[in-house]
Amino acid sequence: MLKKIVTITAAALLGGLILPATAQAIRYTMADHITFHTGAMYYHNKNRQSHAIWNWTHSRKLHNLKNYPHTTWVVKQTALFIHGTHRARYYYVVSKNRRTAGWVWHGFLQSGTYRRQQLTTDGLTLSPQLTSDDATTLESFIVTQLQKDGYDFNNHLAMMNDYYWSNHLTPAQMPYAAVIKLVRIKGLDPTSISDASQDNVAHLAKLIDPKQGDTTLETTGKGQLGVQLVRTIEQALVAHHAKTYVLNIKLSGNLTAGTPHLQYTLYMS
């Protein structure tokens, strides 16, 4: 990943003139600045204590988190701020009404929206003949909803899953610990990993349309497949006392003919 290093000097400027040198400038370095092009992340305050929301250069306090106890923050950028020997990961937060924004230390925030959103349909318009693009669309919906509910995608689990997938292996053939050691995945405890994968999700028509079993609803934005899968996956996460996961979905078959097939890999930690 290309890292952009930007040196920021918090010198006060007024009318084009630099204030006297008696006010010493504070220098920060912004490193590893990333914009999430795949979609926004959602967070809310971890507690009700006073925590600063900083301006872009981390030189001035703009707001106090404690004044926004019920706010859901939208995060599309993250950066590492360096000052002397101190390094800290920050998120650039924007309120949903876009009236408040600034940098916040990541430890002051908690994953998920302040209030859980209750959806009745997933709003997806999948192709009648299901393809890998439809699987990606469904997976993106589920990942977004899980993050809104406070469950985070785990990149370390994703590295492990990629090894299994690319080598056509399963945990039964090669234990988690062996893969973690071979791939050199740091920070992943094999004893904390659970597997709730399904090779063939049963009663798919009823998941799409609980009343009539009409699979074509998933082509109209009125189906419930994504909503039902989020519910199933969250039940598995709760049962295994997990907060992070990796998910990979495969879709095939035809919705018009009523013959969809779904399987997914789900590792949790």
Phi, psi and omega in degrees: 000130178288125181256129177262127179253121181237122177268128185243126176252121182272054177277140181278131179242138179216116179060031178081000181253139177277133180295161182305151185292358178295332176269099185291131180288141176263127183255129175238152174242128177260118181237158175054048180281121185234135171254130181278097181281343182281349180141163182284155172250153185238135182220163171220169184297139179284330179207182183259017181280169180282122177218138186280145166252120189261159175287180188300325182268006181056040181243349183213135177282127182261319186213173177237127183303327184296342178276000180230059187291336184248017185271138168263122182266135176262126183242123177236355181221149174218153179205157175260119178262131182239129177221106185067237179265001183267134177232136181212140178273127180240152172247141174269109186261145175226129177293156184296334176272001174065018180271340183231134181205156177160178180274136178227137175300134188299332182290347178273357184243155179235136183298141177109161177284160180296318175240137179290138180272129180260106181261144175259333175225162181269347178072013182272145175241084181282161180287146176305313174268107189292138181231179177295331177296322178294323177297319178296318179298314180295317180297319179297320177299314182295315180300318179296315181293322178296320179294321177298331180269003174099012179251125187257143173293133185255110182294331178291318175296325179296322177297318178296315180297321179299323179294314178302314185294313184290337180253008178054046181242164175232163176301334178292330180272330180214113185300157178307313185301322181293319179293315180301319179291317183294316182277348180063053179271114181271146175079017179238114181271116182299333181285347181265357187270136175234153182240123177233036181291154177228124180282334181208100181291121184280157174054046183298322180298321180288333175290324179287315182220091184303333184276308187248346182070029182274104184290340180292345178300334181286354175262357187245357184087002183251007179280167182242011185303310181299317180297316181293322179291322175301316180298316180296315181293320178294325175297320178293319179298317178295316182298327181260010179053043182249150178240349179232163187198171165225140185228136174224124186248142173234128180239142175206176180093190186230125181287323180295321179279353180074029183236045178287151176227135183225133170223151178213152174256130181223109172252140184230153177209000000 
